[in-house]
């Protein structure tokens, strides 16, 4: 009997950003476990039993999936983006780690997907073309002081910075605080790319700069990419393009 | 007449990690431009003219692609991984930026792909499950001092760190120097994942720690992921799994 659990990423929303590997894994599954809106994107031709859950119940979802796999069958946990980036793969492995013997017969594997940050970057060009950091601003599972320390370190070393989970109703001021920290190390005209619902019909992508971010337009469906000192904006006839060059000239040396 | 240039990422090697969007773009192309081994992975059913080039001629390759697009046709530049991460999308936009009027009629777009770091992460679980940095160790286009500063900042703020282009014949000692910098901030037993030719037939993935990295096994086909202080290794019956939990407990607080 199979005791297999695969955590897959369907990408940021567009069907043609989901890898053929993930499509094949979904087609062979006996059970799908995931947040309801992600399961809804899996084609009806996939005949697996569907176990939809609410948001913010990652641990319970992981436990259900491990139990189903332990009972036999090919169980697939469906994440958006890449399941290994702020998503369900860690949640499943955390649960296994807490109870190493309970699901000893279950083999867990992961199939990668396009992340929201990559998708947003591709929409405007190549802002992640050079060294970059990816940071979640959610302080539900980590102290805000750690987030501040990481923002400061990333900004001081002139990384391009991609921000996930930028702002929720419970912490409306933190995104502005994060921008203040980064702004201590960057020119106010540093390019900023803001993407909402990237890869979905309602997608909105804006190119702005640190001094002109519209804080009210930022919510949990938004991803932000803040350029480094070398990130450029090209005003093209067809579309504005943003990129970070492969060549790095230290701004401190260039100024001196 | 079409004047279109699309930069696509075919992923790290496996055909089923290439997105359907990229497959469709390749099928509709009139001209393919790219490093010869990447073009060789495009199916023969794709009838476009192929313009294969050597490695390390990104600027010439970008210029050729822009000229072909300017002459009409649907030109596709083929990158491995994601074209926006240390790859051809920045090279094309750099070239456009140098000669803004020369290719004024060419519209440039980018289609994302699975990166080598994501692919390696998926092979072992979810080491990139929490805040992470991606750094290229190549000092061909940036000063080594900038790389040192970024490694130090990323390690001091306890990011998981993915390293690209770790070691070439021209700079055999730099990878060891990089590990020394990170090691100043990390326990010697911090998990390290080493992947060579990830996604290809000759793939080799190893889980080790900072104190036990086999430097001789590292070359330019290798990607390295160095865990944060919270990254765990789970020794499972089927395979060793590595993950970084979503919950962050500051090791300095925990020790105190």
Tab-separated table of C-alpha atoms in Angstrom:
chain	number	residue	atom	x	y	z
A	1	UNK	CA	0.000	0.000	0.000
A	2	UNK	CA	1.230	3.480	-0.864
A	3	UNK	CA	1.820	5.903	2.000
A	4	UNK	CA	2.782	8.934	0.053
A	5	UNK	CA	2.314	12.612	0.680
A	6	UNK	CA	3.409	15.153	-1.929
A	7	UNK	CA	3.331	18.880	-1.287
A	8	UNK	CA	2.910	20.729	-4.589
A	9	UNK	CA	2.905	24.372	-5.651
A	10	UNK	CA	0.441	25.373	-8.363
A	11	UNK	CA	2.167	28.742	-8.885
A	12	UNK	CA	0.608	32.186	-8.360
A	13	UNK	CA	-2.702	31.545	-10.166
A	14	UNK	CA	-2.349	31.254	-13.945
A	15	UNK	CA	-2.902	27.688	-15.124
A	16	UNK	CA	0.031	27.913	-17.563
A	17	UNK	CA	2.457	28.690	-14.732
A	18	UNK	CA	1.714	25.309	-13.078
A	19	UNK	CA	4.433	22.775	-13.968
A	20	UNK	CA	3.578	19.565	-15.842
A	21	UNK	CA	5.070	17.635	-12.883
A	22	UNK	CA	2.452	19.164	-10.555
A	23	UNK	CA	-0.344	18.558	-13.078
A	24	UNK	CA	0.645	14.865	-13.289
A	25	UNK	CA	0.865	14.521	-9.489
A	26	UNK	CA	-2.621	16.052	-9.117
A	27	UNK	CA	-4.031	13.705	-11.769
A	28	UNK	CA	-2.702	10.630	-9.922
A	29	UNK	CA	-3.807	11.726	-6.442
A	30	UNK	CA	-6.438	9.969	-4.348
A	31	UNK	CA	-6.859	12.900	-1.928
A	32	UNK	CA	-6.260	16.638	-2.234
A	33	UNK	CA	-5.791	18.740	0.897
A	34	UNK	CA	-5.570	22.535	0.839
A	35	UNK	CA	-6.954	25.991	1.375
A	36	UNK	CA	-10.331	26.061	-0.436
A	37	UNK	CA	-9.494	28.740	-3.084
A	38	UNK	CA	-6.364	26.809	-4.157
A	39	UNK	CA	-8.273	23.514	-4.446
A	40	UNK	CA	-10.870	25.338	-6.558
A	41	UNK	CA	-8.209	25.959	-9.238
A	42	UNK	CA	-7.553	22.204	-9.678
A	43	UNK	CA	-9.436	21.024	-12.811
A	44	UNK	CA	-12.593	18.981	-12.272
A	45	UNK	CA	-11.060	16.215	-14.374
A	46	UNK	CA	-8.955	15.459	-11.307
A	47	UNK	CA	-11.165	12.905	-9.542
A	48	UNK	CA	-9.427	12.829	-6.140
A	49	UNK	CA	-11.380	13.396	-2.932
A	50	UNK	CA	-11.075	17.057	-1.940
A	51	UNK	CA	-10.486	18.137	1.660
A	52	UNK	CA	-10.811	21.925	1.618
A	53	UNK	CA	-9.934	23.975	4.679
A	54	UNK	CA	-9.924	27.577	5.856
A	55	UNK	CA	-6.930	29.852	5.873
A	56	UNK	CA	-4.537	29.901	8.873
A	57	UNK	CA	-5.054	26.274	9.881
A	58	UNK	CA	-1.799	24.982	8.388
A	59	UNK	CA	-0.998	22.630	11.273
A	60	UNK	CA	-4.416	20.931	11.216
A	61	UNK	CA	-4.258	20.702	7.410
A	62	UNK	CA	-0.820	19.075	7.624
A	63	UNK	CA	-2.030	16.596	10.232
A	64	UNK	CA	-5.083	15.641	8.157
A	65	UNK	CA	-2.879	15.077	5.111
A	66	UNK	CA	-0.405	12.920	7.067
A	67	UNK	CA	-3.266	10.870	8.558
A	68	UNK	CA	-4.809	10.323	5.112
A	69	UNK	CA	-1.428	9.245	3.710
A	70	UNK	CA	-0.872	6.921	6.647
A	71	UNK	CA	-4.221	5.285	5.854
A	72	UNK	CA	-3.011	4.555	2.300
A	73	UNK	CA	-3.292	6.439	-0.942
A	74	UNK	CA	-1.511	9.222	-2.754
A	75	UNK	CA	-2.241	12.374	-0.822
A	76	UNK	CA	-1.388	15.777	-2.292
A	77	UNK	CA	-1.223	19.005	-0.304
A	78	UNK	CA	-1.934	21.928	-2.649
A	79	UNK	CA	-0.096	25.238	-2.027
A	80	UNK	CA	-0.032	28.359	-4.141
A	81	UNK	CA	3.323	29.614	-5.400
A	82	UNK	CA	6.180	27.334	-4.366
A	83	UNK	CA	5.210	25.004	-1.495
A	84	UNK	CA	8.691	25.479	-0.006
A	85	UNK	CA	8.502	29.295	0.309
A	86	UNK	CA	6.341	30.497	3.244
A	87	UNK	CA	3.947	27.647	2.517
A	88	UNK	CA	2.771	24.129	3.314
A	89	UNK	CA	5.982	22.078	2.914
A	90	UNK	CA	7.428	23.461	6.149
A	91	UNK	CA	4.071	23.052	7.915
A	92	UNK	CA	3.999	19.336	7.020
A	93	UNK	CA	7.616	18.739	8.036
A	94	UNK	CA	7.125	20.641	11.328
A	95	UNK	CA	4.235	18.311	12.152
A	96	UNK	CA	6.311	15.223	11.287
A	97	UNK	CA	9.118	16.531	13.496
A	98	UNK	CA	6.744	16.888	16.453
A	99	UNK	CA	5.560	13.264	16.131
A	100	UNK	CA	8.388	11.371	14.407
A	101	UNK	CA	6.869	7.929	15.035
A	102	UNK	CA	3.198	8.643	14.384
A	103	UNK	CA	3.603	8.848	10.596
A	104	UNK	CA	6.787	6.793	10.252
A	105	UNK	CA	5.461	4.961	7.160
A	106	UNK	CA	4.683	8.147	5.228
A	107	UNK	CA	7.192	9.359	2.624
A	108	UNK	CA	6.985	13.115	2.083
A	109	UNK	CA	8.126	14.769	-1.128
A	110	UNK	CA	7.876	18.275	-2.548
A	111	UNK	CA	7.304	19.531	-6.111
A	112	UNK	CA	8.375	23.138	-6.769
A	113	UNK	CA	6.308	25.971	-8.268
A	114	UNK	CA	6.699	29.530	-9.526
A	115	UNK	CA	6.685	31.944	-6.555
A	116	UNK	CA	4.665	35.165	-6.389
A	117	UNK	CA	7.910	37.190	-6.217
A	118	UNK	CA	9.254	35.615	-9.426
A	119	UNK	CA	5.910	36.137	-11.139
A	120	UNK	CA	5.812	39.809	-10.137
A	121	UNK	CA	9.436	40.279	-11.217
A	122	UNK	CA	8.691	38.777	-14.637
A	123	UNK	CA	5.797	41.214	-15.163
A	124	UNK	CA	8.132	44.227	-15.109
A	125	UNK	CA	11.439	42.775	-16.356
A	126	UNK	CA	14.147	41.528	-14.008
A	127	UNK	CA	14.278	43.398	-10.688
A	128	UNK	CA	15.574	40.169	-9.026
A	129	UNK	CA	18.428	39.966	-11.545
A	130	UNK	CA	21.062	40.304	-8.843
A	131	UNK	CA	21.513	39.214	-5.182
A	132	UNK	CA	18.177	39.414	-3.370
A	133	UNK	CA	16.353	38.594	-0.120
A	134	UNK	CA	12.838	37.331	0.469
A	135	UNK	CA	11.246	38.374	3.778
A	136	UNK	CA	7.769	37.798	5.229
A	137	UNK	CA	6.534	40.770	7.265
A	138	UNK	CA	4.038	38.630	9.181
A	139	UNK	CA	4.828	38.608	12.898
A	140	UNK	CA	2.287	35.911	13.725
A	141	UNK	CA	5.053	33.287	14.026
A	142	UNK	CA	8.187	35.415	14.549
A	143	UNK	CA	8.965	38.490	16.646
A	144	UNK	CA	8.816	41.870	14.898
A	145	UNK	CA	12.331	42.592	16.250
A	146	UNK	CA	13.703	39.753	14.070
A	147	UNK	CA	11.946	41.211	11.005
A	148	UNK	CA	13.441	44.651	11.772
A	149	UNK	CA	16.909	43.155	12.123
A	150	UNK	CA	16.585	41.324	8.794
A	151	UNK	CA	15.242	44.377	6.940
A	152	UNK	CA	18.107	46.484	8.280
A	153	UNK	CA	20.743	43.885	7.367
A	154	UNK	CA	19.323	43.328	3.868
A	155	UNK	CA	19.029	47.059	3.181
A	156	UNK	CA	22.476	47.892	4.578
A	157	UNK	CA	24.120	45.286	2.326
A	158	UNK	CA	22.204	46.639	-0.691
A	159	UNK	CA	20.180	43.509	-1.497
A	160	UNK	CA	17.071	43.759	-3.639
A	161	UNK	CA	14.269	42.909	-1.171
A	162	UNK	CA	11.031	41.033	-1.906
A	163	UNK	CA	8.376	41.380	0.805
A	164	UNK	CA	5.571	38.875	1.432
A	165	UNK	CA	2.528	39.325	3.728
A	166	UNK	CA	3.158	43.073	3.914
A	167	UNK	CA	0.143	44.325	5.805
A	168	UNK	CA	-2.931	42.999	7.552
A	169	UNK	CA	-5.775	44.673	9.411
A	170	UNK	CA	-4.204	43.543	12.681
A	171	UNK	CA	-0.930	45.371	12.041
A	172	UNK	CA	-1.611	48.293	9.705
A	173	UNK	CA	1.510	50.302	10.664
A	174	UNK	CA	4.174	47.633	10.224
A	175	UNK	CA	4.557	47.956	6.474
A	176	UNK	CA	5.273	51.683	6.807
A	177	UNK	CA	7.739	50.869	9.606
A	178	UNK	CA	9.471	48.364	7.319
A	179	UNK	CA	9.794	50.952	4.531
A	180	UNK	CA	11.240	53.447	7.037
A	181	UNK	CA	13.947	50.922	7.987
A	182	UNK	CA	14.846	50.220	4.359
A	183	UNK	CA	14.675	53.955	3.532
A	184	UNK	CA	17.523	54.662	5.961
A	185	UNK	CA	19.852	52.905	3.518
A	186	UNK	CA	18.281	53.800	0.153
A	187	UNK	CA	17.661	56.819	-2.014
A	188	UNK	CA	13.944	57.850	-1.854
A	189	UNK	CA	13.777	57.405	-5.643
A	190	UNK	CA	14.815	53.721	-5.461
A	191	UNK	CA	12.380	51.754	-7.679
A	192	UNK	CA	9.623	49.781	-5.963
A	193	UNK	CA	7.387	47.253	-7.737
A	194	UNK	CA	3.990	46.562	-6.197
A	195	UNK	CA	1.896	43.610	-7.374
A	196	UNK	CA	-1.586	42.641	-6.244
A	197	UNK	CA	-3.195	39.305	-7.209
A	198	UNK	CA	-0.302	38.607	-9.613
A	199	UNK	CA	-1.229	35.956	-12.186
A	200	UNK	CA	-4.993	36.367	-11.636
A	201	UNK	CA	-7.606	38.230	-13.681
A	202	UNK	CA	-7.652	41.098	-11.184
A	203	UNK	CA	-3.843	41.555	-11.313
A	204	UNK	CA	-2.554	45.093	-10.750
A	205	UNK	CA	1.174	45.850	-11.067
A	206	UNK	CA	2.582	49.317	-10.318
A	207	UNK	CA	6.105	50.703	-10.575
A	208	UNK	CA	6.816	53.498	-8.095
A	209	UNK	CA	9.630	54.470	-5.702
A	210	UNK	CA	10.272	54.415	-1.952
A	211	UNK	CA	9.014	57.989	-1.491
A	212	UNK	CA	5.735	57.407	-3.357
A	213	UNK	CA	4.386	54.064	-2.160
A	214	UNK	CA	0.592	54.146	-1.762
A	215	UNK	CA	0.298	52.446	1.630
A	216	UNK	CA	-3.483	52.154	1.372
A	217	UNK	CA	-3.120	49.968	-1.748
A	218	UNK	CA	-1.074	47.350	0.166
A	219	UNK	CA	-2.770	44.298	1.654
A	220	UNK	CA	-2.066	40.596	2.189
A	221	UNK	CA	-2.597	39.872	-1.540
A	222	UNK	CA	0.288	42.220	-2.374
A	223	UNK	CA	3.943	41.418	-3.023
A	224	UNK	CA	6.524	44.222	-3.015
A	225	UNK	CA	9.986	44.286	-4.595
A	226	UNK	CA	12.288	47.095	-3.427
A	227	UNK	CA	15.256	47.709	-5.718
A	228	UNK	CA	18.912	47.928	-4.700
A	229	UNK	CA	21.025	51.038	-5.367
A	230	UNK	CA	21.696	49.733	-8.886
A	231	UNK	CA	18.115	48.829	-9.913
A	232	UNK	CA	17.052	50.822	-13.020
A	233	UNK	CA	13.750	51.820	-14.596
A	234	UNK	CA	13.582	51.897	-18.389
A	235	UNK	CA	10.693	53.931	-19.773
A	236	UNK	CA	9.881	51.981	-22.948
A	237	UNK	CA	7.166	52.803	-25.503
A	238	UNK	CA	5.306	49.574	-24.757
A	239	UNK	CA	5.822	49.245	-21.016
A	240	UNK	CA	7.986	50.421	-18.175
A	241	UNK	CA	10.752	47.887	-17.502
A	242	UNK	CA	12.631	47.460	-14.213
A	243	UNK	CA	15.876	45.536	-13.885
A	244	UNK	CA	18.842	45.033	-11.618
A	245	UNK	CA	22.035	44.782	-13.683
A	246	UNK	CA	24.429	41.882	-13.357
A	247	UNK	CA	27.298	44.340	-12.950
A	248	UNK	CA	27.576	45.892	-9.506
A	249	UNK	CA	29.184	49.287	-8.970
A	250	UNK	CA	29.356	50.119	-5.287
A	251	UNK	CA	27.462	53.439	-4.895
A	252	UNK	CA	29.785	54.487	-2.060
A	253	UNK	CA	32.823	54.082	-4.310
A	254	UNK	CA	31.066	55.659	-7.292
A	255	UNK	CA	30.127	58.714	-5.238
A	256	UNK	CA	33.633	59.022	-3.774
B	1	UNK	CA	5.143	43.147	-38.346
B	2	UNK	CA	5.879	41.711	-34.892
B	3	UNK	CA	8.916	43.055	-33.026
B	4	UNK	CA	8.787	40.900	-29.981
B	5	UNK	CA	11.458	39.459	-27.759
B	6	UNK	CA	10.544	37.119	-24.917
B	7	UNK	CA	13.087	35.906	-22.376
B	8	UNK	CA	12.008	32.515	-21.014
B	9	UNK	CA	13.288	30.166	-18.309
B	10	UNK	CA	13.099	26.451	-19.024
B	11	UNK	CA	13.788	25.568	-15.373
B	12	UNK	CA	16.766	23.569	-14.067
B	13	UNK	CA	16.695	20.743	-16.622
B	14	UNK	CA	13.730	18.394	-16.189
B	15	UNK	CA	11.197	18.790	-19.002
B	16	UNK	CA	8.277	18.572	-16.546
B	17	UNK	CA	9.578	21.598	-14.613
B	18	UNK	CA	9.189	23.828	-17.699
B	19	UNK	CA	5.920	25.798	-17.517
B	20	UNK	CA	3.218	25.393	-20.204
B	21	UNK	CA	3.546	29.147	-20.869
B	22	UNK	CA	7.209	28.691	-21.824
B	23	UNK	CA	6.404	25.621	-23.935
B	24	UNK	CA	3.771	27.632	-25.847
B	25	UNK	CA	6.125	30.588	-26.348
B	26	UNK	CA	8.834	28.267	-27.708
B	27	UNK	CA	6.343	26.625	-30.079
B	28	UNK	CA	5.303	30.010	-31.547
B	29	UNK	CA	8.848	31.413	-31.893
B	30	UNK	CA	10.522	32.208	-35.197
B	31	UNK	CA	14.015	32.425	-33.666
B	32	UNK	CA	15.602	30.915	-30.553
B	33	UNK	CA	18.731	32.491	-29.065
B	34	UNK	CA	20.676	30.918	-26.187
B	35	UNK	CA	23.601	29.031	-24.756
B	36	UNK	CA	23.936	25.857	-26.866
B	37	UNK	CA	23.202	23.262	-24.092
B	38	UNK	CA	19.947	25.058	-23.191
B	39	UNK	CA	18.790	25.235	-26.820
B	40	UNK	CA	19.524	21.510	-27.112
B	41	UNK	CA	16.777	20.795	-24.547
B	42	UNK	CA	14.112	22.476	-26.711
B	43	UNK	CA	12.136	19.720	-28.532
B	44	UNK	CA	12.848	19.258	-32.248
B	45	UNK	CA	9.147	19.818	-32.926
B	46	UNK	CA	9.900	23.495	-32.319
B	47	UNK	CA	10.731	24.654	-35.877
B	48	UNK	CA	12.256	28.061	-35.053
B	49	UNK	CA	15.711	29.002	-36.354
B	50	UNK	CA	18.281	28.291	-33.638
B	51	UNK	CA	21.093	30.707	-32.845
B	52	UNK	CA	23.295	28.856	-30.358
B	53	UNK	CA	26.153	30.626	-28.601
B	54	UNK	CA	28.951	29.909	-26.161
B	55	UNK	CA	28.834	30.575	-22.449
B	56	UNK	CA	29.849	34.004	-21.071
B	57	UNK	CA	28.777	36.012	-24.124
B	58	UNK	CA	25.532	37.306	-22.629
B	59	UNK	CA	25.865	40.832	-24.041
B	60	UNK	CA	26.481	39.633	-27.623
B	61	UNK	CA	23.633	37.120	-27.268
B	62	UNK	CA	21.284	39.870	-26.061
B	63	UNK	CA	22.303	42.126	-28.946
B	64	UNK	CA	21.736	39.380	-31.522
B	65	UNK	CA	18.286	38.678	-30.085
B	66	UNK	CA	17.331	42.378	-30.112
B	67	UNK	CA	18.536	42.751	-33.717
B	68	UNK	CA	16.558	39.690	-34.810
B	69	UNK	CA	13.417	41.029	-33.072
B	70	UNK	CA	13.928	44.444	-34.651
B	71	UNK	CA	14.008	42.732	-38.061
B	72	UNK	CA	10.591	41.188	-37.355
B	73	UNK	CA	9.510	37.900	-35.874
B	74	UNK	CA	8.943	36.388	-32.471
B	75	UNK	CA	12.379	35.993	-30.931
B	76	UNK	CA	12.849	33.944	-27.771
B	77	UNK	CA	15.939	34.029	-25.559
B	78	UNK	CA	16.250	30.701	-23.736
B	79	UNK	CA	17.666	30.725	-20.178
B	80	UNK	CA	17.881	27.884	-17.680
B	81	UNK	CA	16.156	28.308	-14.326
B	82	UNK	CA	14.296	31.608	-14.066
B	83	UNK	CA	15.457	34.128	-16.692
B	84	UNK	CA	15.140	36.906	-14.088
B	85	UNK	CA	17.554	35.369	-11.546
B	86	UNK	CA	21.260	35.732	-12.491
B	87	UNK	CA	20.282	35.157	-16.111
B	88	UNK	CA	19.442	36.594	-19.512
B	89	UNK	CA	16.539	38.967	-18.688
B	90	UNK	CA	18.900	41.467	-17.048
B	91	UNK	CA	21.445	41.055	-19.857
B	92	UNK	CA	18.804	41.987	-22.469
B	93	UNK	CA	17.499	44.973	-20.478
B	94	UNK	CA	21.067	46.212	-19.806
B	95	UNK	CA	21.698	46.219	-23.558
B	96	UNK	CA	18.425	48.090	-24.227
B	97	UNK	CA	19.391	50.628	-21.576
B	98	UNK	CA	22.747	51.277	-23.277
B	99	UNK	CA	21.069	51.971	-26.653
B	100	UNK	CA	17.518	53.118	-25.861
B	101	UNK	CA	16.751	54.230	-29.443
B	102	UNK	CA	18.389	51.437	-31.405
B	103	UNK	CA	15.694	48.875	-30.589
B	104	UNK	CA	12.847	51.276	-29.809
B	105	UNK	CA	10.295	49.143	-31.698
B	106	UNK	CA	11.071	45.946	-29.763
B	107	UNK	CA	8.767	44.944	-26.889
B	108	UNK	CA	10.557	42.817	-24.293
B	109	UNK	CA	8.708	40.440	-21.985
B	110	UNK	CA	9.781	37.773	-19.514
B	111	UNK	CA	8.266	34.376	-18.655
B	112	UNK	CA	9.311	32.927	-15.285
B	113	UNK	CA	10.778	29.498	-14.552
B	114	UNK	CA	11.693	27.268	-11.609
B	115	UNK	CA	15.097	28.323	-10.205
B	116	UNK	CA	17.920	25.929	-9.327
B	117	UNK	CA	17.649	26.963	-5.652
B	118	UNK	CA	13.939	26.104	-5.508
B	119	UNK	CA	14.578	22.806	-7.274
B	120	UNK	CA	17.349	21.876	-4.830
B	121	UNK	CA	15.180	22.903	-1.871
B	122	UNK	CA	12.314	20.705	-3.102
B	123	UNK	CA	14.638	17.675	-3.322
B	124	UNK	CA	15.252	17.703	0.445
B	125	UNK	CA	12.055	19.270	1.820
B	126	UNK	CA	11.752	22.983	2.582
B	127	UNK	CA	15.033	24.603	3.660
B	128	UNK	CA	13.815	27.904	2.091
B	129	UNK	CA	10.625	27.768	4.186
B	130	UNK	CA	11.477	31.008	5.976
B	131	UNK	CA	13.202	34.338	5.138
B	132	UNK	CA	16.115	33.701	2.768
B	133	UNK	CA	18.762	35.357	0.580
B	134	UNK	CA	20.097	34.382	-2.825
B	135	UNK	CA	23.706	35.403	-3.533
B	136	UNK	CA	25.999	34.768	-6.503
B	137	UNK	CA	29.625	34.242	-5.463
B	138	UNK	CA	30.931	35.160	-8.912
B	139	UNK	CA	33.128	38.267	-8.742
B	140	UNK	CA	33.400	38.631	-12.527
B	141	UNK	CA	30.857	41.489	-12.500
B	142	UNK	CA	30.958	42.679	-8.878
B	143	UNK	CA	33.757	43.269	-6.361
B	144	UNK	CA	34.481	40.469	-3.876
B	145	UNK	CA	34.196	43.045	-1.058
B	146	UNK	CA	30.483	43.482	-1.902
B	147	UNK	CA	29.976	39.713	-1.759
B	148	UNK	CA	31.712	39.579	1.648
B	149	UNK	CA	29.523	42.391	2.966
B	150	UNK	CA	26.349	40.642	1.766
B	151	UNK	CA	27.367	37.262	3.190
B	152	UNK	CA	28.143	38.870	6.544
B	153	UNK	CA	24.847	40.808	6.626
B	154	UNK	CA	22.770	37.780	5.607
B	155	UNK	CA	24.483	35.496	8.134
B	156	UNK	CA	24.319	38.031	10.983
B	157	UNK	CA	20.554	38.473	10.487
B	158	UNK	CA	20.087	34.673	10.433
B	159	UNK	CA	18.743	34.347	6.885
B	160	UNK	CA	18.833	30.994	5.119
B	161	UNK	CA	21.386	31.576	2.313
B	162	UNK	CA	21.323	30.083	-1.200
B	163	UNK	CA	24.636	30.395	-3.065
B	164	UNK	CA	24.977	30.390	-6.865
B	165	UNK	CA	28.208	30.149	-8.904
B	166	UNK	CA	30.115	29.010	-5.817
B	167	UNK	CA	33.515	28.134	-7.210
B	168	UNK	CA	35.423	28.265	-10.469
B	169	UNK	CA	38.950	27.299	-11.455
B	170	UNK	CA	39.855	30.985	-11.523
B	171	UNK	CA	38.895	31.550	-7.871
B	172	UNK	CA	39.228	28.239	-6.022
B	173	UNK	CA	39.543	29.755	-2.517
B	174	UNK	CA	36.540	32.074	-2.520
B	175	UNK	CA	33.934	29.476	-1.638
B	176	UNK	CA	35.900	28.494	1.482
B	177	UNK	CA	36.256	32.191	2.334
B	178	UNK	CA	32.487	32.601	1.979
B	179	UNK	CA	31.844	29.684	4.340
B	180	UNK	CA	34.285	31.175	6.856
B	181	UNK	CA	32.296	34.445	6.858
B	182	UNK	CA	28.971	32.652	7.352
B	183	UNK	CA	30.546	30.350	9.966
B	184	UNK	CA	31.318	33.348	12.198
B	185	UNK	CA	27.567	33.654	12.822
B	186	UNK	CA	26.445	30.002	12.718
B	187	UNK	CA	26.901	26.802	14.663
B	188	UNK	CA	29.297	24.426	12.816
B	189	UNK	CA	26.496	21.827	12.767
B	190	UNK	CA	24.105	24.126	10.837
B	191	UNK	CA	22.606	22.055	7.982
B	192	UNK	CA	23.987	22.619	4.484
B	193	UNK	CA	22.394	21.215	1.315
B	194	UNK	CA	24.656	20.733	-1.703
B	195	UNK	CA	23.168	20.024	-5.127
B	196	UNK	CA	25.020	19.330	-8.329
B	197	UNK	CA	23.253	19.207	-11.735
B	198	UNK	CA	19.867	19.394	-9.973
B	199	UNK	CA	17.042	18.200	-12.237
B	200	UNK	CA	19.372	16.337	-14.616
B	201	UNK	CA	20.199	12.646	-14.907
B	202	UNK	CA	23.526	13.155	-13.160
B	203	UNK	CA	21.934	14.959	-10.168
B	204	UNK	CA	23.702	14.529	-6.808
B	205	UNK	CA	22.181	16.030	-3.648
B	206	UNK	CA	23.956	15.838	-0.278
B	207	UNK	CA	22.916	17.009	3.171
B	208	UNK	CA	25.855	17.933	5.403
B	209	UNK	CA	26.766	20.773	7.803
B	210	UNK	CA	29.022	23.818	7.807
B	211	UNK	CA	31.903	21.905	9.449
B	212	UNK	CA	31.800	19.028	6.960
B	213	UNK	CA	31.413	20.591	3.500
B	214	UNK	CA	33.478	18.741	0.886
B	215	UNK	CA	35.035	21.721	-0.883
B	216	UNK	CA	36.431	19.578	-3.688
B	217	UNK	CA	32.900	18.516	-4.677
B	218	UNK	CA	31.841	22.142	-5.301
B	219	UNK	CA	31.971	23.581	-8.826
B	220	UNK	CA	29.984	25.965	-11.024
B	221	UNK	CA	27.235	23.336	-11.535
B	222	UNK	CA	26.623	23.308	-7.776
B	223	UNK	CA	24.033	25.221	-5.738
B	224	UNK	CA	24.398	25.423	-1.936
B	225	UNK	CA	21.741	26.178	0.675
B	226	UNK	CA	23.041	27.055	4.155
B	227	UNK	CA	20.411	26.805	6.887
B	228	UNK	CA	19.549	29.452	9.477
B	229	UNK	CA	19.831	28.794	13.228
B	230	UNK	CA	16.356	27.216	13.137
B	231	UNK	CA	16.797	24.909	10.109
B	232	UNK	CA	16.242	21.246	11.110
B	233	UNK	CA	17.228	17.865	9.697
B	234	UNK	CA	14.712	15.029	10.020
B	235	UNK	CA	16.197	11.586	9.586
B	236	UNK	CA	13.281	9.727	7.973
B	237	UNK	CA	13.236	6.054	6.929
B	238	UNK	CA	12.820	6.964	3.267
B	239	UNK	CA	15.008	10.053	3.001
B	240	UNK	CA	16.629	12.763	5.049
B	241	UNK	CA	14.409	15.856	5.097
B	242	UNK	CA	15.589	19.420	5.770
B	243	UNK	CA	13.250	22.276	6.622
B	244	UNK	CA	13.180	25.742	8.090
B	245	UNK	CA	10.145	26.169	10.352
B	246	UNK	CA	7.665	28.986	9.909
B	247	UNK	CA	7.954	29.771	13.614
B	248	UNK	CA	11.083	31.698	14.554
B	249	UNK	CA	12.587	31.485	18.023
B	250	UNK	CA	15.531	33.836	18.348
B	251	UNK	CA	18.491	31.617	19.353
B	252	UNK	CA	19.962	34.462	21.425
B	253	UNK	CA	16.763	34.724	23.467
B	254	UNK	CA	16.359	30.955	23.676
B	255	UNK	CA	19.923	30.530	24.951
B	256	UNK	CA	19.528	33.351	27.437
